[in-house]
PDB file of C-alpha atoms in Angstrom:
ATOM      1  CA  UNK A   1      20.830  -0.754  11.765  1.00  0.00           C
ATOM      2  CA  UNK A   2      23.669  -0.352   9.318  1.00  0.00           C
ATOM      3  CA  UNK A   3      24.073   2.832   7.298  1.00  0.00           C
ATOM      4  CA  UNK A   4      22.941   2.857   3.714  1.00  0.00           C
ATOM      5  CA  UNK A   5      24.695   4.628   0.843  1.00  0.00           C
ATOM      6  CA  UNK A   6      22.893   7.717  -0.440  1.00  0.00           C
ATOM      7  CA  UNK A   7      22.296   6.287  -3.928  1.00  0.00           C
ATOM      8  CA  UNK A   8      20.787   3.114  -2.472  1.00  0.00           C
ATOM      9  CA  UNK A   9      18.678   5.091   0.002  1.00  0.00           C
ATOM     10  CA  UNK A  10      17.407   7.345  -2.794  1.00  0.00           C
ATOM     11  CA  UNK A  11      16.481   4.307  -4.884  1.00  0.00           C
ATOM     12  CA  UNK A  12      14.729   2.727  -1.882  1.00  0.00           C
ATOM     13  CA  UNK A  13      12.636   5.830  -1.167  1.00  0.00           C
ATOM     14  CA  UNK A  14      11.909   6.342  -4.880  1.00  0.00           C
ATOM     15  CA  UNK A  15      10.531   2.794  -5.083  1.00  0.00           C
ATOM     16  CA  UNK A  16       8.460   3.241  -1.904  1.00  0.00           C
ATOM     17  CA  UNK A  17       7.127   6.620  -3.080  1.00  0.00           C
ATOM     18  CA  UNK A  18       6.211   5.210  -6.505  1.00  0.00           C
ATOM     19  CA  UNK A  19       4.225   2.407  -4.877  1.00  0.00           C
ATOM     20  CA  UNK A  20       2.477   4.838  -2.546  1.00  0.00           C
ATOM     21  CA  UNK A  21       1.462   7.005  -5.518  1.00  0.00           C
ATOM     22  CA  UNK A  22       0.040   3.931  -7.278  1.00  0.00           C
ATOM     23  CA  UNK A  23      -1.993   3.050  -4.170  1.00  0.00           C
ATOM     24  CA  UNK A  24      -3.288   6.635  -3.911  1.00  0.00           C
ATOM     25  CA  UNK A  25      -4.371   6.617  -7.573  1.00  0.00           C
ATOM     26  CA  UNK A  26      -6.204   3.304  -7.086  1.00  0.00           C
ATOM     27  CA  UNK A  27      -7.872   4.681  -3.958  1.00  0.00           C
ATOM     28  CA  UNK A  28      -8.933   7.894  -5.741  1.00  0.00           C
ATOM     29  CA  UNK A  29     -10.345   6.015  -8.740  1.00  0.00           C
ATOM     30  CA  UNK A  30     -12.294   3.642  -6.524  1.00  0.00           C
ATOM     31  CA  UNK A  31     -13.540   6.348  -4.163  1.00  0.00           C
ATOM     32  CA  UNK A  32     -14.243   9.222  -6.547  1.00  0.00           C
ATOM     33  CA  UNK A  33     -14.119   7.729 -10.045  1.00  0.00           C
ATOM     34  CA  UNK A  34     -17.152   5.543  -9.454  1.00  0.00           C
ATOM     35  CA  UNK A  35     -19.190   8.614  -8.515  1.00  0.00           C
ATOM     36  CA  UNK A  36     -18.389  10.338 -11.815  1.00  0.00           C
ATOM     37  CA  UNK A  37     -19.578   7.330 -13.824  1.00  0.00           C
ATOM     38  CA  UNK A  38     -22.532   6.389 -11.592  1.00  0.00           C
ATOM     39  CA  UNK A  39     -25.136   6.740 -14.357  1.00  0.00           C
ATOM     40  CA  UNK A  40     -23.355   4.374 -16.717  1.00  0.00           C
ATOM     41  CA  UNK A  41     -22.588   1.872 -13.927  1.00  0.00           C
ATOM     42  CA  UNK A  42     -26.243   1.520 -12.839  1.00  0.00           C
ATOM     43  CA  UNK A  43     -26.787  -1.537 -15.063  1.00  0.00           C
ATOM     44  CA  UNK A  44     -24.088  -3.546 -13.241  1.00  0.00           C
ATOM     45  CA  UNK A  45     -25.316  -5.088  -9.975  1.00  0.00           C
ATOM     46  CA  UNK A  46     -23.543  -6.705  -7.030  1.00  0.00           C
ATOM     47  CA  UNK A  47     -25.704  -8.518  -4.464  1.00  0.00           C
ATOM     48  CA  UNK A  48     -28.782  -6.840  -5.973  1.00  0.00           C
ATOM     49  CA  UNK A  49     -27.408  -3.305  -5.572  1.00  0.00           C
ATOM     50  CA  UNK A  50     -26.226  -1.030  -8.382  1.00  0.00           C
ATOM     51  CA  UNK A  51     -22.443  -1.091  -8.722  1.00  0.00           C
ATOM     52  CA  UNK A  52     -21.979   2.601  -7.889  1.00  0.00           C
ATOM     53  CA  UNK A  53     -24.051   2.227  -4.711  1.00  0.00           C
ATOM     54  CA  UNK A  54     -22.121  -0.874  -3.620  1.00  0.00           C
ATOM     55  CA  UNK A  55     -18.765   0.823  -4.206  1.00  0.00           C
ATOM     56  CA  UNK A  56     -19.869   3.858  -2.230  1.00  0.00           C
ATOM     57  CA  UNK A  57     -21.250   1.807   0.644  1.00  0.00           C
ATOM     58  CA  UNK A  58     -18.751  -1.040   0.955  1.00  0.00           C
ATOM     59  CA  UNK A  59     -16.499  -1.425  -2.061  1.00  0.00           C
ATOM     60  CA  UNK A  60     -14.294   1.578  -1.351  1.00  0.00           C
ATOM     61  CA  UNK A  61     -13.708   0.410   2.226  1.00  0.00           C
ATOM     62  CA  UNK A  62     -12.915  -3.139   1.100  1.00  0.00           C
ATOM     63  CA  UNK A  63     -10.543  -1.804  -1.545  1.00  0.00           C
ATOM     64  CA  UNK A  64      -8.794   0.341   1.071  1.00  0.00           C
ATOM     65  CA  UNK A  65      -8.346  -2.661   3.390  1.00  0.00           C
ATOM     66  CA  UNK A  66      -6.992  -4.780   0.534  1.00  0.00           C
ATOM     67  CA  UNK A  67      -4.569  -1.972  -0.364  1.00  0.00           C
ATOM     68  CA  UNK A  68      -3.318  -1.947   3.240  1.00  0.00           C
ATOM     69  CA  UNK A  69      -2.440  -5.653   3.073  1.00  0.00           C
ATOM     70  CA  UNK A  70      -0.893  -5.316  -0.394  1.00  0.00           C
ATOM     71  CA  UNK A  71       1.185  -2.354   0.823  1.00  0.00           C
ATOM     72  CA  UNK A  72       2.427  -4.347   3.825  1.00  0.00           C
ATOM     73  CA  UNK A  73       3.441  -7.327   1.674  1.00  0.00           C
ATOM     74  CA  UNK A  74       5.122  -5.230  -1.024  1.00  0.00           C
ATOM     75  CA  UNK A  75       6.885  -3.053   1.565  1.00  0.00           C
ATOM     76  CA  UNK A  76       8.294  -6.146   3.282  1.00  0.00           C
ATOM     77  CA  UNK A  77       9.694  -7.364  -0.047  1.00  0.00           C
ATOM     78  CA  UNK A  78      11.253  -3.960  -0.756  1.00  0.00           C
ATOM     79  CA  UNK A  79      12.744  -3.845   2.749  1.00  0.00           C
ATOM     80  CA  UNK A  80      14.305  -7.292   2.277  1.00  0.00           C
ATOM     81  CA  UNK A  81      15.597  -6.261  -1.158  1.00  0.00           C
ATOM     82  CA  UNK A  82      17.499  -3.357   0.396  1.00  0.00           C
ATOM     83  CA  UNK A  83      18.509  -5.232   3.564  1.00  0.00           C
ATOM     84  CA  UNK A  84      16.139  -3.434   5.904  1.00  0.00           C
ATOM     85  CA  UNK A  85      14.043  -6.181   7.410  1.00  0.00           C
ATOM     86  CA  UNK A  86      12.876  -6.618  10.978  1.00  0.00           C
ATOM     87  CA  UNK A  87      14.245 -10.131  11.349  1.00  0.00           C
ATOM     88  CA  UNK A  88      17.794  -8.917  10.783  1.00  0.00           C
ATOM     89  CA  UNK A  89      17.915  -6.829  13.953  1.00  0.00           C
ATOM     90  CA  UNK A  90      16.832  -8.339  17.256  1.00  0.00           C
ATOM     91  CA  UNK A  91      15.836  -6.051  20.088  1.00  0.00           C
ATOM     92  CA  UNK A  92      17.119  -7.423  23.409  1.00  0.00           C
ATOM     93  CA  UNK A  93      15.895  -4.624  25.665  1.00  0.00           C
ATOM     94  CA  UNK A  94      14.552  -1.135  25.483  1.00  0.00           C
ATOM     95  CA  UNK A  95      16.682   0.857  23.054  1.00  0.00           C
ATOM     96  CA  UNK A  96      19.362  -1.782  22.504  1.00  0.00           C
ATOM     97  CA  UNK A  97      19.646  -3.677  19.231  1.00  0.00           C
ATOM     98  CA  UNK A  98      21.932  -6.570  18.353  1.00  0.00           C
ATOM     99  CA  UNK A  99      22.912  -7.032  14.695  1.00  0.00           C
ATOM    100  CA  UNK A 100      23.086 -10.603  13.425  1.00  0.00           C
TER     101      UNK A 100
END
């Protein structure tokens, strides 16, 4: 893989870190925020269950899985933006890489 200038590398990691912080905030709100507002969310139902119960039982897990796929897609776009994508380098054997 080619070397990256420090300013570009800093910008790349800043963008990746910012996205990771956004994902962590979404995860925390979904996992813990629903618990804090459970009393007011009782009136909302999903599949016959109160919203806070559904989020605790399945919603938080589904949100986490969705965040994993979103992270993968966004990370691929960021990697391509900075010229760090897997398709650019082809591995021909163990430890050897050919640049195209």
